Coordinates of C-alpha atoms (C1' of nucleotides) in Angstrom, one line a residue:
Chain A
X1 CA 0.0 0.0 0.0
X2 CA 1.5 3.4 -1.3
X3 CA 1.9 6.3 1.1
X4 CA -0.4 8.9 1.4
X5 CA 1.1 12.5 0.4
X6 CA 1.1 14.5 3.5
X7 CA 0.6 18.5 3.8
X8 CA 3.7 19.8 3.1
X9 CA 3.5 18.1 -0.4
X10 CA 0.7 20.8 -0.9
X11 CA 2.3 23.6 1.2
X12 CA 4.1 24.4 -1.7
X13 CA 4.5 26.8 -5.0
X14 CA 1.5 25.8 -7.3
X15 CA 2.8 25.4 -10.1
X16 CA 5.2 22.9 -8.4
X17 CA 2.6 20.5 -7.1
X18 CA 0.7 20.8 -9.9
X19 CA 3.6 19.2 -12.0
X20 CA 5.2 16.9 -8.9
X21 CA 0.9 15.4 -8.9
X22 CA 1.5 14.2 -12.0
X23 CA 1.6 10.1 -12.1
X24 CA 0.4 10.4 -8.1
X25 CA -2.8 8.2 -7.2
X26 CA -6.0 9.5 -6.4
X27 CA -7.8 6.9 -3.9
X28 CA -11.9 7.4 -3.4
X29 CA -12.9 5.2 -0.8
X30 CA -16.7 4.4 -1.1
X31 CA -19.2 4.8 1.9
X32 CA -19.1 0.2 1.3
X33 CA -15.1 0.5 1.6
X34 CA -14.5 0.2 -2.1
X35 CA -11.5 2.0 -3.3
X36 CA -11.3 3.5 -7.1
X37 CA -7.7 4.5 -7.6
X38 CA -6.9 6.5 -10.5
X39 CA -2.9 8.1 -11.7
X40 CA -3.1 11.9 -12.7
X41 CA -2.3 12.9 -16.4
X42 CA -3.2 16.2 -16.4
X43 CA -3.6 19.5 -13.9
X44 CA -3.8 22.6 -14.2
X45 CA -2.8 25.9 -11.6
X46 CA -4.9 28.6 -10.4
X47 CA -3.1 31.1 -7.9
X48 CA -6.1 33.9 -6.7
X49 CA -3.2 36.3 -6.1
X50 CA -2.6 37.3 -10.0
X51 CA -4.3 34.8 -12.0
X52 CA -7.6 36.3 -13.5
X53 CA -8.5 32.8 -14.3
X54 CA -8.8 31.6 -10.2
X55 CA -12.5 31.7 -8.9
X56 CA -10.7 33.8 -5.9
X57 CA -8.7 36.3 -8.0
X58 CA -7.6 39.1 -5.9
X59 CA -8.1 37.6 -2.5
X60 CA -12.2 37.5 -3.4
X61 CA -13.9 35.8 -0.7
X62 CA -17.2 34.1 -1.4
X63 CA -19.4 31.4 0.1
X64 CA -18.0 29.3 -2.4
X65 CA -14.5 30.5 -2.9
X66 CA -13.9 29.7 1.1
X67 CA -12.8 26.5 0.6
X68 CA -9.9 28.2 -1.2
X69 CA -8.3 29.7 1.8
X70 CA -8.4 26.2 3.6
X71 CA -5.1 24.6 4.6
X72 CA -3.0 22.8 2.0
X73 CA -4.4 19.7 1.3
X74 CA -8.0 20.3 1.2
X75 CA -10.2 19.3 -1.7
X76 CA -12.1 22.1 -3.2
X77 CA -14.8 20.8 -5.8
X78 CA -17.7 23.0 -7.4
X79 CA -20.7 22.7 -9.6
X80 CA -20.0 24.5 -13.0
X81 CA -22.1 24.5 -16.4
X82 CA -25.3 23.1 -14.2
X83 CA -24.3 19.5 -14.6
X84 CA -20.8 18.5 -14.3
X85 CA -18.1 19.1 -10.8
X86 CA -14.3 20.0 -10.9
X87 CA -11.9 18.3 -8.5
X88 CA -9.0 20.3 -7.2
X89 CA -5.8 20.3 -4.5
X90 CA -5.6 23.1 -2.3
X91 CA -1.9 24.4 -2.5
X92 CA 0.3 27.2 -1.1
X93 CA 0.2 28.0 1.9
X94 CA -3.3 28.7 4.5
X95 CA -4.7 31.9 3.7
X96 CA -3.5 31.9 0.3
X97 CA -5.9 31.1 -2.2
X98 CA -4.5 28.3 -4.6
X99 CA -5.1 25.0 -6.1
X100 CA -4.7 22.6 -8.7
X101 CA -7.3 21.3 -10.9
X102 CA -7.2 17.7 -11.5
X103 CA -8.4 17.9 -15.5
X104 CA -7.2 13.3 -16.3
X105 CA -6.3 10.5 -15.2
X106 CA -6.2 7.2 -16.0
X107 CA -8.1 4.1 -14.1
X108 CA -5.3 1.8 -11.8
X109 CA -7.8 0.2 -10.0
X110 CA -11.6 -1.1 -10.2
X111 CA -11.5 0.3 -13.1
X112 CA -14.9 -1.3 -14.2
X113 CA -16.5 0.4 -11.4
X114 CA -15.3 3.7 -12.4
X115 CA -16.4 3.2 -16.3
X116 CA -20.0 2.2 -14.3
X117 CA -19.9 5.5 -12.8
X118 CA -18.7 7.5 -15.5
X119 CA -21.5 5.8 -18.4
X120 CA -23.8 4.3 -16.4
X121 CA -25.5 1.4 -16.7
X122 CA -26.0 1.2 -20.5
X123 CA -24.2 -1.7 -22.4
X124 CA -23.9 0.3 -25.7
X125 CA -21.6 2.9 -24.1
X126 CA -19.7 0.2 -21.7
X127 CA -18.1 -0.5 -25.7
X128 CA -16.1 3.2 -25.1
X129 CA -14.5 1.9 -21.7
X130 CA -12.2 0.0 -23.7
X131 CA -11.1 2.8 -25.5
X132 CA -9.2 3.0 -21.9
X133 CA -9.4 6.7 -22.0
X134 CA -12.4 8.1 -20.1
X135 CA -11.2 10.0 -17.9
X136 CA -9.7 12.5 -19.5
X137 CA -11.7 15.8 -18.5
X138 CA -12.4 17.4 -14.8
X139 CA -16.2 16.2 -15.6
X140 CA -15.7 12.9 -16.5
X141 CA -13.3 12.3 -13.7
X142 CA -15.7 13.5 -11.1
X143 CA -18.3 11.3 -12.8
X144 CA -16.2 8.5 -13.0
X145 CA -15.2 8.6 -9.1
X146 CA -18.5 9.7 -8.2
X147 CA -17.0 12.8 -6.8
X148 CA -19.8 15.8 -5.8
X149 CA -19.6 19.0 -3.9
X150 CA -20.7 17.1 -0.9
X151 CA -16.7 16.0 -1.2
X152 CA -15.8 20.2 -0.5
X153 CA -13.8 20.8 2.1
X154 CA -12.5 17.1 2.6
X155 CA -8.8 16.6 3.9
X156 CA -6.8 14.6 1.8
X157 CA -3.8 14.0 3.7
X158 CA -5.7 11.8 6.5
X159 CA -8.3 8.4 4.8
X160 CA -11.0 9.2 6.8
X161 CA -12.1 11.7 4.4
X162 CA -12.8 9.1 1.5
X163 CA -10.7 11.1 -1.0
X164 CA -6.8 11.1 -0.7
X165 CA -3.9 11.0 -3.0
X166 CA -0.8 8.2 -2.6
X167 CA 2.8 8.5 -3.8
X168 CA 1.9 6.6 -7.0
X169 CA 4.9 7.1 -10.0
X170 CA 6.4 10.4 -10.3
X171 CA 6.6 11.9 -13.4
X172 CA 10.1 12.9 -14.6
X173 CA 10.5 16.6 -15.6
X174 CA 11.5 15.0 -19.0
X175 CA 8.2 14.1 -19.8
X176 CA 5.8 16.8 -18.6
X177 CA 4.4 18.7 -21.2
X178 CA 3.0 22.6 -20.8
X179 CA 0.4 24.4 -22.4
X180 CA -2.1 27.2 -22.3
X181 CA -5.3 26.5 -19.8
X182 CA -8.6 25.6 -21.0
X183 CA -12.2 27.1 -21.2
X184 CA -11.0 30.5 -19.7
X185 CA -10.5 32.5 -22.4
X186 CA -11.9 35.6 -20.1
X187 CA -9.4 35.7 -18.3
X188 CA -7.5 38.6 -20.2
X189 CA -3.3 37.8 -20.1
X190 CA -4.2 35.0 -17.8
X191 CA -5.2 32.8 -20.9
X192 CA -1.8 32.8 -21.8
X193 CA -0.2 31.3 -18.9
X194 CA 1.3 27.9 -19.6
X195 CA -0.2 26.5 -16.4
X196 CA -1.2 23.1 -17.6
X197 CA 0.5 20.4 -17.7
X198 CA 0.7 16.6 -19.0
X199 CA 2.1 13.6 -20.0
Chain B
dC1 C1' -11.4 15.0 -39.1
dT2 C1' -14.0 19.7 -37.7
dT3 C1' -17.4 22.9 -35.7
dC4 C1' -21.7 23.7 -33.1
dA5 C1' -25.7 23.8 -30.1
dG6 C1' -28.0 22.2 -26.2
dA7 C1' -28.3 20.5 -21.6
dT8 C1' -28.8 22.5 -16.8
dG9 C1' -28.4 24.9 -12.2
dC10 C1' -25.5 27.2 -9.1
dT11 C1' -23.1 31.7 -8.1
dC12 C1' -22.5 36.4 -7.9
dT13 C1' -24.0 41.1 -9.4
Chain C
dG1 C1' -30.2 37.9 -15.3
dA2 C1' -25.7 36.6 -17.1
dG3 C1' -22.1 33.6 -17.2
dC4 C1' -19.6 29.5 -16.3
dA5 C1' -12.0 25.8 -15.0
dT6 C1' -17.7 20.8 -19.5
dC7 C1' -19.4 17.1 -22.3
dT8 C1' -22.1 14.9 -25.9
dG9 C1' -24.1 13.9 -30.2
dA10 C1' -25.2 15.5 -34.6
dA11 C1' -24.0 17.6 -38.9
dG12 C1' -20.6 19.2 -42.3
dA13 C1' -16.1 19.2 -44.9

DNA sequence: CTTCAGATGCTCT
DNA sequence: GAGCATCTGAAGA
Protein backbone atom coordinates (compact mmCIF):
# COMPACT_ATOMS: atom_id res chain seq x y z
CA UNK A 1 0.00 0.00 0.00
CA UNK A 2 1.49 3.36 -1.34
CA UNK A 3 1.88 6.34 1.13
CA UNK A 4 -0.36 8.93 1.42
CA UNK A 5 1.12 12.53 0.37
CA UNK A 6 1.06 14.49 3.52
CA UNK A 7 0.62 18.54 3.76
CA UNK A 8 3.72 19.76 3.13
CA UNK A 9 3.53 18.10 -0.45
CA UNK A 10 0.72 20.81 -0.89
CA UNK A 11 2.32 23.58 1.17
CA UNK A 12 4.13 24.42 -1.69
CA UNK A 13 4.46 26.83 -5.05
CA UNK A 14 1.47 25.81 -7.28
CA UNK A 15 2.79 25.38 -10.15
CA UNK A 16 5.19 22.93 -8.36
CA UNK A 17 2.58 20.48 -7.08
CA UNK A 18 0.68 20.83 -9.88
CA UNK A 19 3.61 19.25 -11.96
CA UNK A 20 5.25 16.87 -8.89
CA UNK A 21 0.92 15.43 -8.91
CA UNK A 22 1.52 14.18 -11.96
CA UNK A 23 1.59 10.15 -12.10
CA UNK A 24 0.36 10.40 -8.15
CA UNK A 25 -2.80 8.20 -7.23
CA UNK A 26 -6.00 9.50 -6.39
CA UNK A 27 -7.81 6.92 -3.90
CA UNK A 28 -11.86 7.41 -3.44
CA UNK A 29 -12.87 5.19 -0.79
CA UNK A 30 -16.73 4.40 -1.10
CA UNK A 31 -19.17 4.82 1.94
CA UNK A 32 -19.06 0.18 1.30
CA UNK A 33 -15.09 0.46 1.59
CA UNK A 34 -14.52 0.23 -2.12
CA UNK A 35 -11.50 1.99 -3.26
CA UNK A 36 -11.30 3.48 -7.07
CA UNK A 37 -7.73 4.52 -7.63
CA UNK A 38 -6.86 6.51 -10.48
CA UNK A 39 -2.91 8.08 -11.66
CA UNK A 40 -3.09 11.90 -12.66
CA UNK A 41 -2.29 12.94 -16.39
CA UNK A 42 -3.18 16.18 -16.44
CA UNK A 43 -3.57 19.51 -13.92
CA UNK A 44 -3.81 22.62 -14.21
CA UNK A 45 -2.78 25.86 -11.61
CA UNK A 46 -4.93 28.58 -10.42
CA UNK A 47 -3.08 31.12 -7.90
CA UNK A 48 -6.07 33.87 -6.67
CA UNK A 49 -3.21 36.34 -6.12
CA UNK A 50 -2.57 37.27 -9.97
CA UNK A 51 -4.28 34.77 -12.03
CA UNK A 52 -7.63 36.34 -13.46
CA UNK A 53 -8.52 32.83 -14.33
CA UNK A 54 -8.83 31.57 -10.16
CA UNK A 55 -12.49 31.72 -8.90
CA UNK A 56 -10.71 33.84 -5.88
CA UNK A 57 -8.68 36.26 -7.97
CA UNK A 58 -7.56 39.13 -5.92
CA UNK A 59 -8.13 37.59 -2.48
CA UNK A 60 -12.18 37.47 -3.42
CA UNK A 61 -13.93 35.84 -0.73
CA UNK A 62 -17.20 34.12 -1.43
CA UNK A 63 -19.39 31.35 0.08
CA UNK A 64 -17.98 29.29 -2.41
CA UNK A 65 -14.50 30.50 -2.90
CA UNK A 66 -13.95 29.75 1.07
CA UNK A 67 -12.76 26.51 0.63
CA UNK A 68 -9.89 28.15 -1.21
CA UNK A 69 -8.27 29.67 1.82
CA UNK A 70 -8.38 26.16 3.63
CA UNK A 71 -5.13 24.60 4.57
CA UNK A 72 -2.97 22.76 1.96
CA UNK A 73 -4.36 19.71 1.27
CA UNK A 74 -8.01 20.27 1.16
CA UNK A 75 -10.24 19.28 -1.65
CA UNK A 76 -12.10 22.07 -3.23
CA UNK A 77 -14.82 20.82 -5.78
CA UNK A 78 -17.69 22.99 -7.36
CA UNK A 79 -20.67 22.66 -9.60
CA UNK A 80 -19.98 24.49 -12.97
CA UNK A 81 -22.09 24.50 -16.36
CA UNK A 82 -25.29 23.09 -14.18
CA UNK A 83 -24.34 19.51 -14.59
CA UNK A 84 -20.82 18.52 -14.29
CA UNK A 85 -18.13 19.09 -10.76
CA UNK A 86 -14.35 20.03 -10.86
CA UNK A 87 -11.88 18.28 -8.50
CA UNK A 88 -8.98 20.31 -7.23
CA UNK A 89 -5.84 20.34 -4.53
CA UNK A 90 -5.58 23.15 -2.34
CA UNK A 91 -1.95 24.39 -2.48
CA UNK A 92 0.34 27.16 -1.11
CA UNK A 93 0.21 28.01 1.93
CA UNK A 94 -3.32 28.66 4.49
CA UNK A 95 -4.68 31.94 3.68
CA UNK A 96 -3.49 31.92 0.32
CA UNK A 97 -5.86 31.10 -2.23
CA UNK A 98 -4.52 28.32 -4.58
CA UNK A 99 -5.14 25.04 -6.13
CA UNK A 100 -4.68 22.57 -8.66
CA UNK A 101 -7.35 21.34 -10.86
CA UNK A 102 -7.17 17.69 -11.55
CA UNK A 103 -8.45 17.92 -15.46
CA UNK A 104 -7.20 13.32 -16.32
CA UNK A 105 -6.28 10.45 -15.23
CA UNK A 106 -6.16 7.16 -15.98
CA UNK A 107 -8.05 4.11 -14.14
CA UNK A 108 -5.28 1.82 -11.81
CA UNK A 109 -7.83 0.19 -9.96
CA UNK A 110 -11.61 -1.12 -10.21
CA UNK A 111 -11.45 0.27 -13.08
CA UNK A 112 -14.91 -1.30 -14.21
CA UNK A 113 -16.49 0.39 -11.35
CA UNK A 114 -15.35 3.73 -12.45
CA UNK A 115 -16.40 3.19 -16.34
CA UNK A 116 -20.01 2.21 -14.31
CA UNK A 117 -19.88 5.53 -12.83
CA UNK A 118 -18.66 7.50 -15.50
CA UNK A 119 -21.51 5.82 -18.42
CA UNK A 120 -23.79 4.34 -16.39
CA UNK A 121 -25.50 1.38 -16.73
CA UNK A 122 -26.00 1.20 -20.50
CA UNK A 123 -24.22 -1.65 -22.44
CA UNK A 124 -23.92 0.35 -25.67
CA UNK A 125 -21.56 2.89 -24.07
CA UNK A 126 -19.67 0.19 -21.70
CA UNK A 127 -18.10 -0.47 -25.66
CA UNK A 128 -16.06 3.22 -25.07
CA UNK A 129 -14.52 1.91 -21.66
CA UNK A 130 -12.23 0.01 -23.66
CA UNK A 131 -11.08 2.84 -25.46
CA UNK A 132 -9.19 2.95 -21.89
CA UNK A 133 -9.44 6.72 -22.00
CA UNK A 134 -12.40 8.13 -20.10
CA UNK A 135 -11.24 9.98 -17.86
CA UNK A 136 -9.69 12.53 -19.53
CA UNK A 137 -11.65 15.75 -18.54
CA UNK A 138 -12.39 17.42 -14.83
CA UNK A 139 -16.18 16.23 -15.58
CA UNK A 140 -15.68 12.91 -16.45
CA UNK A 141 -13.29 12.31 -13.70
CA UNK A 142 -15.73 13.49 -11.10
CA UNK A 143 -18.26 11.32 -12.85
CA UNK A 144 -16.17 8.49 -13.05
CA UNK A 145 -15.22 8.57 -9.06
CA UNK A 146 -18.53 9.68 -8.20
CA UNK A 147 -17.00 12.81 -6.78
CA UNK A 148 -19.83 15.83 -5.85
CA UNK A 149 -19.55 18.99 -3.87
CA UNK A 150 -20.67 17.06 -0.93
CA UNK A 151 -16.67 16.04 -1.20
CA UNK A 152 -15.84 20.22 -0.51
CA UNK A 153 -13.82 20.75 2.07
CA UNK A 154 -12.51 17.08 2.62
CA UNK A 155 -8.75 16.57 3.93
CA UNK A 156 -6.76 14.56 1.82
CA UNK A 157 -3.83 13.99 3.74
CA UNK A 158 -5.73 11.77 6.54
CA UNK A 159 -8.28 8.37 4.77
CA UNK A 160 -10.97 9.18 6.84
CA UNK A 161 -12.13 11.74 4.40
CA UNK A 162 -12.84 9.13 1.54
CA UNK A 163 -10.74 11.09 -1.03
CA UNK A 164 -6.85 11.14 -0.66
CA UNK A 165 -3.88 11.03 -2.96
CA UNK A 166 -0.76 8.18 -2.60
CA UNK A 167 2.79 8.47 -3.81
CA UNK A 168 1.95 6.63 -6.99
CA UNK A 169 4.88 7.10 -9.96
CA UNK A 170 6.43 10.37 -10.28
CA UNK A 171 6.62 11.91 -13.39
CA UNK A 172 10.11 12.89 -14.56
CA UNK A 173 10.48 16.60 -15.57
CA UNK A 174 11.48 15.02 -19.01
CA UNK A 175 8.19 14.07 -19.82
CA UNK A 176 5.77 16.84 -18.64
CA UNK A 177 4.38 18.72 -21.21
CA UNK A 178 3.02 22.57 -20.82
CA UNK A 179 0.45 24.39 -22.44
CA UNK A 180 -2.06 27.16 -22.29
CA UNK A 181 -5.27 26.48 -19.76
CA UNK A 182 -8.62 25.64 -20.97
CA UNK A 183 -12.19 27.05 -21.16
CA UNK A 184 -11.02 30.51 -19.66
CA UNK A 185 -10.52 32.49 -22.42
CA UNK A 186 -11.88 35.57 -20.07
CA UNK A 187 -9.39 35.73 -18.26
CA UNK A 188 -7.45 38.63 -20.23
CA UNK A 189 -3.26 37.84 -20.08
CA UNK A 190 -4.17 34.95 -17.84
CA UNK A 191 -5.15 32.83 -20.92
CA UNK A 192 -1.81 32.78 -21.85
CA UNK A 193 -0.18 31.31 -18.89
CA UNK A 194 1.28 27.92 -19.58
CA UNK A 195 -0.23 26.55 -16.37
CA UNK A 196 -1.15 23.07 -17.58
CA UNK A 197 0.48 20.38 -17.66
CA UNK A 198 0.68 16.64 -19.03
CA UNK A 199 2.14 13.60 -19.97
C1' DC B 1 -11.39 15.03 -39.10
C1' DT B 2 -13.97 19.69 -37.68
C1' DT B 3 -17.43 22.88 -35.69
C1' DC B 4 -21.69 23.74 -33.12
C1' DA B 5 -25.74 23.81 -30.11
C1' DG B 6 -27.99 22.23 -26.17
C1' DA B 7 -28.26 20.48 -21.58
C1' DT B 8 -28.81 22.45 -16.82
C1' DG B 9 -28.39 24.85 -12.19
C1' DC B 10 -25.54 27.25 -9.09
C1' DT B 11 -23.13 31.66 -8.05
C1' DC B 12 -22.50 36.39 -7.95
C1' DT B 13 -24.04 41.14 -9.42
C1' DG C 1 -30.18 37.93 -15.27
C1' DA C 2 -25.67 36.58 -17.11
C1' DG C 3 -22.10 33.60 -17.23
C1' DC C 4 -19.64 29.50 -16.30
C1' DA C 5 -12.05 25.84 -14.97
C1' DT C 6 -17.73 20.82 -19.49
C1' DC C 7 -19.43 17.08 -22.30
C1' DT C 8 -22.07 14.89 -25.89
C1' DG C 9 -24.10 13.91 -30.20
C1' DA C 10 -25.20 15.53 -34.64
C1' DA C 11 -23.99 17.59 -38.87
C1' DG C 12 -20.63 19.25 -42.27
C1' DA C 13 -16.10 19.18 -44.86
Amino acid sequence: MDNILTRAFYDRDTLTVARDLLGRDIVRALPDGTRLICRITETEGYIGRMDKACHAYGYKRTPRTETLFARPGTAYLYLIYGMYHCLNFVTEGEGEPAAVLIRGAVPIENGDIIAKNRFGCKEKDMSAYQKKNFLNGPGKLCRGLALTRVENGVDLTAPTGGLYVCEGVPTAPGQIQTGRRIGIDYAEEAVDFLWRFYV
